[in-house]
PDB file of C-alpha atoms in Angstrom:
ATOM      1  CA  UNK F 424     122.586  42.173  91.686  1.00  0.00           C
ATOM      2  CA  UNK F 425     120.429  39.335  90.384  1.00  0.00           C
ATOM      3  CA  UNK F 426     121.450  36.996  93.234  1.00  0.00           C
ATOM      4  CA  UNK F 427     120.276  39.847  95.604  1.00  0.00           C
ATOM      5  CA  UNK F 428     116.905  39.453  93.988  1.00  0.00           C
ATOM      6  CA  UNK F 429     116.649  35.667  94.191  1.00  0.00           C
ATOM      7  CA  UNK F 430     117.437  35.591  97.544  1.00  0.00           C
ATOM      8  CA  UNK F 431     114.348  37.685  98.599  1.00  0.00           C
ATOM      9  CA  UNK F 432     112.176  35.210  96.368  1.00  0.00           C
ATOM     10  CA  UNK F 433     111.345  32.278  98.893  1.00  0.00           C
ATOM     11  CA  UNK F 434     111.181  35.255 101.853  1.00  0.00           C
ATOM     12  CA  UNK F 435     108.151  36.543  99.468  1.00  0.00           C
ATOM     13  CA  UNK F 436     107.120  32.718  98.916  1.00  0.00           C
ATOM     14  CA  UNK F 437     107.361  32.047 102.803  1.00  0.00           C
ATOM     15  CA  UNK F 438     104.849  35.482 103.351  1.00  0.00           C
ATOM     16  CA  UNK F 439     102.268  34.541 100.606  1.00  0.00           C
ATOM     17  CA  UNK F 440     101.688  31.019 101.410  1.00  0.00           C
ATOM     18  CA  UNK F 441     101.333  32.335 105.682  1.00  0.00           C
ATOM     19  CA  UNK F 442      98.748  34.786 104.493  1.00  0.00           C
ATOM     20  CA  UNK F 443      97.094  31.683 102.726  1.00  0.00           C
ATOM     21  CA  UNK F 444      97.578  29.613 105.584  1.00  0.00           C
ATOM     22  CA  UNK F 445      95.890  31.957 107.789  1.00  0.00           C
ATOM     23  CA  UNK F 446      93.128  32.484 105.549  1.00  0.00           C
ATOM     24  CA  UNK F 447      92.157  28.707 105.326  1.00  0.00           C
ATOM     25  CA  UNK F 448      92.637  28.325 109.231  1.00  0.00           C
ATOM     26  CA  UNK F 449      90.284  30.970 109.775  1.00  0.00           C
ATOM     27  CA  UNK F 450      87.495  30.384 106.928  1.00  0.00           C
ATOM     28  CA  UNK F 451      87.692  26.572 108.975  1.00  0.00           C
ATOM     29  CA  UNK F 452      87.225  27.227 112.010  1.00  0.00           C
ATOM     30  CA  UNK F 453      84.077  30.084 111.221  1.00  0.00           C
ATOM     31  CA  UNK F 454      82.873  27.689 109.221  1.00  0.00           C
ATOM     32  CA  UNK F 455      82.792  24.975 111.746  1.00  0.00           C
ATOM     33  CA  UNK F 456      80.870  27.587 113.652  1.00  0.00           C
ATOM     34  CA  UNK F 457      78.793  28.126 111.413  1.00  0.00           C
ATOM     35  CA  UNK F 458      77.873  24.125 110.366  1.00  0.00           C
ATOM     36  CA  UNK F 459      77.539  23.902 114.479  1.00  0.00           C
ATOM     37  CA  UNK F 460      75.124  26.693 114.352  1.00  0.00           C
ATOM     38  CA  UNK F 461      73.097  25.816 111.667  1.00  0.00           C
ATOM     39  CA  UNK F 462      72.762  21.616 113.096  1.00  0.00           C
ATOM     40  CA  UNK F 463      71.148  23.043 116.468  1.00  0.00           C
ATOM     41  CA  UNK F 464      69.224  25.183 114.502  1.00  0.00           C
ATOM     42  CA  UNK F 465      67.944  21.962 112.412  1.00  0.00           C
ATOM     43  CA  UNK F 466      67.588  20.171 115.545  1.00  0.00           C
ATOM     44  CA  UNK F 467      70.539  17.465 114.566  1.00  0.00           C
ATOM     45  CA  UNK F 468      71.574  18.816 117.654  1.00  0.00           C
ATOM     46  CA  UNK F 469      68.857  18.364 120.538  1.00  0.00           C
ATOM     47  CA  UNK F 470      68.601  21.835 122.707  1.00  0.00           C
ATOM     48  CA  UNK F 471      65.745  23.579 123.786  1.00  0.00           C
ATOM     49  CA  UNK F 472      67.161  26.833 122.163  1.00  0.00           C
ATOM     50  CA  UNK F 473      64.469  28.176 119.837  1.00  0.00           C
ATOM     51  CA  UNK F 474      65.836  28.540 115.751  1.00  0.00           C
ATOM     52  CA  UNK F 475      65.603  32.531 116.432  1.00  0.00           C
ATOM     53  CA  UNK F 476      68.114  32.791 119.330  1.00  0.00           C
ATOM     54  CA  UNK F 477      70.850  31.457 116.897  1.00  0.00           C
ATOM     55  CA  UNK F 478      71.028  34.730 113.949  1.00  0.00           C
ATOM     56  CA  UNK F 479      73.598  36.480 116.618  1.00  0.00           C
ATOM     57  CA  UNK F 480      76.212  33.237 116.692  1.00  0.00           C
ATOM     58  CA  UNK F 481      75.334  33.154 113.113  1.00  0.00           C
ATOM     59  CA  UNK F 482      76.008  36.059 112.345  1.00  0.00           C
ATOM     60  CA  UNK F 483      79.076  36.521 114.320  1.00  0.00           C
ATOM     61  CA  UNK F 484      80.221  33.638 112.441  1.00  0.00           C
ATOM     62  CA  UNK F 485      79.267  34.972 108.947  1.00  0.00           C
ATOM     63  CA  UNK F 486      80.957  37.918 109.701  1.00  0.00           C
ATOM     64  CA  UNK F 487      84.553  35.674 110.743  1.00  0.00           C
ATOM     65  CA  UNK F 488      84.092  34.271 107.500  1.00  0.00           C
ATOM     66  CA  UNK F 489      83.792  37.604 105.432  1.00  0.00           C
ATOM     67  CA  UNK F 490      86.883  38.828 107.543  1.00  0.00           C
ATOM     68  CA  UNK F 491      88.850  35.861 106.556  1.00  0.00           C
ATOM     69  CA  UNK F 492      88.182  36.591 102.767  1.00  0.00           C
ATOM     70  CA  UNK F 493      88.756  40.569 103.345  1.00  0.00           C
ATOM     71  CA  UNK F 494      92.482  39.703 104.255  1.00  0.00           C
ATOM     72  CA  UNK F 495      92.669  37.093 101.883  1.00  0.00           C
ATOM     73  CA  UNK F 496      91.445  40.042  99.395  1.00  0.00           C
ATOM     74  CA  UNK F 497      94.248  41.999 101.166  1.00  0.00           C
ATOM     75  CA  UNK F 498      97.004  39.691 101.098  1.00  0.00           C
ATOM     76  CA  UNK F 499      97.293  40.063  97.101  1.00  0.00           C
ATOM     77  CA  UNK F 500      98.577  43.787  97.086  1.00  0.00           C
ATOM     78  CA  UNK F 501     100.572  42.745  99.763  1.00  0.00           C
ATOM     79  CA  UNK F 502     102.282  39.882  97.436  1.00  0.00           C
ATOM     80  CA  UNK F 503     102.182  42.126  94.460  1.00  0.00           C
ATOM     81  CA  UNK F 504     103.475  45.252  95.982  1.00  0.00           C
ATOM     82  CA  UNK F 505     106.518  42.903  97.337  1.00  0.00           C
ATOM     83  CA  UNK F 506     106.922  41.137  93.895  1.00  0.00           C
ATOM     84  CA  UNK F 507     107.121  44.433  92.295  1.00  0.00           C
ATOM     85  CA  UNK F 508     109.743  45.678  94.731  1.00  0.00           C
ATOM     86  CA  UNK F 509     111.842  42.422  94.301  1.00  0.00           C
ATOM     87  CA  UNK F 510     111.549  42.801  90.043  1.00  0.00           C
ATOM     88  CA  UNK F 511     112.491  46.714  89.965  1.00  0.00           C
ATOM     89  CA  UNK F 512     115.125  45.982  92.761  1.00  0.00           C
ATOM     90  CA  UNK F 513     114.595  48.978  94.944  1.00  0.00           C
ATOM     91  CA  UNK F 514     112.459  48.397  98.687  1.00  0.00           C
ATOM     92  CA  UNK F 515     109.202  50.583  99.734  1.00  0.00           C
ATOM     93  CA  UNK F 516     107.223  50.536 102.225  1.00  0.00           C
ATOM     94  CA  UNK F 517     103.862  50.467  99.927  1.00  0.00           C
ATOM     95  CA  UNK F 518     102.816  46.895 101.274  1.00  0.00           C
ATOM     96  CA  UNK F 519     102.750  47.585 104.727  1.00  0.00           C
ATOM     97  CA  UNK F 520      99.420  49.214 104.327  1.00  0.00           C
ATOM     98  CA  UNK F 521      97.541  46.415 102.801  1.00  0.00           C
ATOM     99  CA  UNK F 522      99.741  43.829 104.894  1.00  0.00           C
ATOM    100  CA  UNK F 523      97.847  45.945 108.618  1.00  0.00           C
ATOM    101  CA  UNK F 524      94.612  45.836 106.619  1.00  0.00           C
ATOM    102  CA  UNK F 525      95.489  41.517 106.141  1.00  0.00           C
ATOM    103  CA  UNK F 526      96.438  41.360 109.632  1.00  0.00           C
ATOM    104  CA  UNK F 527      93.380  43.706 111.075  1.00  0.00           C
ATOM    105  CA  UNK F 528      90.933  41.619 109.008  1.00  0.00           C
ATOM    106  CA  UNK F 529      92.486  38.013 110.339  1.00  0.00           C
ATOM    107  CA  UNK F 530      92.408  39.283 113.783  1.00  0.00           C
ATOM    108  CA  UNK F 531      89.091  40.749 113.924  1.00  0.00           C
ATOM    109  CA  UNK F 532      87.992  37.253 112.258  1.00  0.00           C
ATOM    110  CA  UNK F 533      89.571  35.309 115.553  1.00  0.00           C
ATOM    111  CA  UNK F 534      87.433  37.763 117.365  1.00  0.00           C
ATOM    112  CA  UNK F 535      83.998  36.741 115.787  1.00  0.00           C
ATOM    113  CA  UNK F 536      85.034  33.271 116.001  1.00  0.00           C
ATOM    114  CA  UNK F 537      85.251  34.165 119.756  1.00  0.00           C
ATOM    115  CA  UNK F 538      81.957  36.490 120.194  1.00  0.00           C
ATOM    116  CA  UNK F 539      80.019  33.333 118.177  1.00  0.00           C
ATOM    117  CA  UNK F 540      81.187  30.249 120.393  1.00  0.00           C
ATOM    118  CA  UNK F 541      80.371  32.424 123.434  1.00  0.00           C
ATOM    119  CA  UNK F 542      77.239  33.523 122.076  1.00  0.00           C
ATOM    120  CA  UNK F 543      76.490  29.958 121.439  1.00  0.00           C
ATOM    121  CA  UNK F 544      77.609  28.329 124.305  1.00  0.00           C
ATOM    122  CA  UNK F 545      76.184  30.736 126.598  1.00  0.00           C
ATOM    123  CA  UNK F 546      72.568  30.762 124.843  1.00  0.00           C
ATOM    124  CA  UNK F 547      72.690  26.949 125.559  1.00  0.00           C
ATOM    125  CA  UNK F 548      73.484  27.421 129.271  1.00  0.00           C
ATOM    126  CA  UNK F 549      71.085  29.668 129.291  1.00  0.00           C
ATOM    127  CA  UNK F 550      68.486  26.959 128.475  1.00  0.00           C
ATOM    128  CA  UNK F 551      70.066  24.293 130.653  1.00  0.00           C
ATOM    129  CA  UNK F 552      69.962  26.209 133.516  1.00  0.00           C
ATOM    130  CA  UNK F 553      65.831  28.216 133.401  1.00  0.00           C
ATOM    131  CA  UNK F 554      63.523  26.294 135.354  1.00  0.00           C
ATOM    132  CA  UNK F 555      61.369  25.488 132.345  1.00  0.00           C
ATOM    133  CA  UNK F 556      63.657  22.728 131.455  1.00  0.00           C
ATOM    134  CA  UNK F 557      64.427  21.621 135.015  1.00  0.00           C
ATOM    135  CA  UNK F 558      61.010  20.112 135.202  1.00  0.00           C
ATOM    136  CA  UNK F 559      60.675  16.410 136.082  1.00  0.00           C
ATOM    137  CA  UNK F 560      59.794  13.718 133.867  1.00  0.00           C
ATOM    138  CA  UNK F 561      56.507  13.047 135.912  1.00  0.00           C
ATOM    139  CA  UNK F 562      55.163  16.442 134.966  1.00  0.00           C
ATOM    140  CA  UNK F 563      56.224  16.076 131.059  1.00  0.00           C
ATOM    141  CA  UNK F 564      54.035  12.564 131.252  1.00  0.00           C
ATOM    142  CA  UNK F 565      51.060  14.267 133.544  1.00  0.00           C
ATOM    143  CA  UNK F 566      48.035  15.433 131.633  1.00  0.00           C
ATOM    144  CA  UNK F 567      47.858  19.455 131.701  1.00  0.00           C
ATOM    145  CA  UNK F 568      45.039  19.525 134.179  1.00  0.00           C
ATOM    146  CA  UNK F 569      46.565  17.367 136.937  1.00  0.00           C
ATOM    147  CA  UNK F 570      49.799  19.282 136.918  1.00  0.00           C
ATOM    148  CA  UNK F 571      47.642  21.856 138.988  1.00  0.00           C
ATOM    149  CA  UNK F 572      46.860  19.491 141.871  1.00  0.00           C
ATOM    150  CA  UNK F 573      43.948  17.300 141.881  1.00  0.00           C
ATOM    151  CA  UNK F 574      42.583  15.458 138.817  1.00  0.00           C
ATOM    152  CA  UNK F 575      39.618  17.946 137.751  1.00  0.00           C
ATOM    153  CA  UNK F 576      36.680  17.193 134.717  1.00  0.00           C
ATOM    154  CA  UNK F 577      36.309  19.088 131.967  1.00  0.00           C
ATOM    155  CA  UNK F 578      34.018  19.748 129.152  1.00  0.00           C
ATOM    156  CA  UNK F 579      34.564  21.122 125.806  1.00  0.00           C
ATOM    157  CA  UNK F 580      32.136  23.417 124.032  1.00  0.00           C
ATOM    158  CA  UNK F 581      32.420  22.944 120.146  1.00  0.00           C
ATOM    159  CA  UNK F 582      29.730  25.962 119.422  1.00  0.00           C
ATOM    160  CA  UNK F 583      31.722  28.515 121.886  1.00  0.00           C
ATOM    161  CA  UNK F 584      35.267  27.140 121.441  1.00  0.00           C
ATOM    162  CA  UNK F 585      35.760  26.859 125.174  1.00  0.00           C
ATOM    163  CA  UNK F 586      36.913  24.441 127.690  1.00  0.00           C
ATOM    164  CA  UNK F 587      34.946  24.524 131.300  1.00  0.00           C
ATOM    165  CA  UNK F 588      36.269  22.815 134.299  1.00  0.00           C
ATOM    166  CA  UNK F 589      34.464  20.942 137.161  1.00  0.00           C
TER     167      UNK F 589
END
């Protein structure tokens, strides 16, 4: 009967350190998404994307990252309710319910990792492709008043605060 036992020991070994495994792979790769996030927010990376169009990615990623730790936080009644089974010698089915919680959390974590790159990518796109940013270089280097048409004078009035145009 003891050999019994021992042979379910690396089968418990070979679950706990996949539950780990999937854990880490899945805290890295929302927080990738999140360190991606947060350098076009800084500007590290260069888009036109405004600092305020990024709390959705962000927050998708956030959320891939609390999933990963929810089935990590899952995984050890899983690995407890096993080791108990394999040290009283008698098999239940009491860690299948915190094993679907482990594997519900991991895969909804995938799927924020998902909803954040295409949130991301497609608020870029979004930018690359209005017309605001499609705008020559010989506008950007024009004076505000000659983008209109024909080089006009202008006076400013300190007292009113206003700008009048001949």
């Amino acid at each position: 009967m003891n050999n019994n036992r021992t042979d379910h020991f690396p089968a418990l070994q070979s679950l706990a350190s996949t539950l780990t495994l999937g854990f880490k792979f899945f805290a890295w790769i929302n927080g990738l998404g999140v360190i991606a996030t947060l350098l076009v927010g800084m500007g590290v990376i260069t888009t036109d994307l405004a600092p305020q169009w990024l709390r959705l990615p962000l927050a998708a990623f956030l959320g891939g990252l609390t999933l990963a730790a929810l089935g990590l936080l899952w995984s050890y009644p899983t690995q407890a309710s096993l080791l108990n089974q394999l040290i009283a010698g008698r098999t239940r089915r009491t860690h299948w319910i915190p094993l679907f919680c482990t594997m519900v959390a991991y895969s909804l974590a995938l799927l924020a990792f998902v909803f954040g790159c295409w949130l991301l990518l497609g608020l870029v796109s979004v930018v690359y492709q209005s017309p605001e940013s499609a705008s020559s270089e010989d506008d950007m280097e024009m004076a505000p008043f000659e983008q209109f048409g024909e080089a006009q004078e202008f006076t400013y009035d300190g007292k009113e605060n206003t700008v009048q145009f001949f």
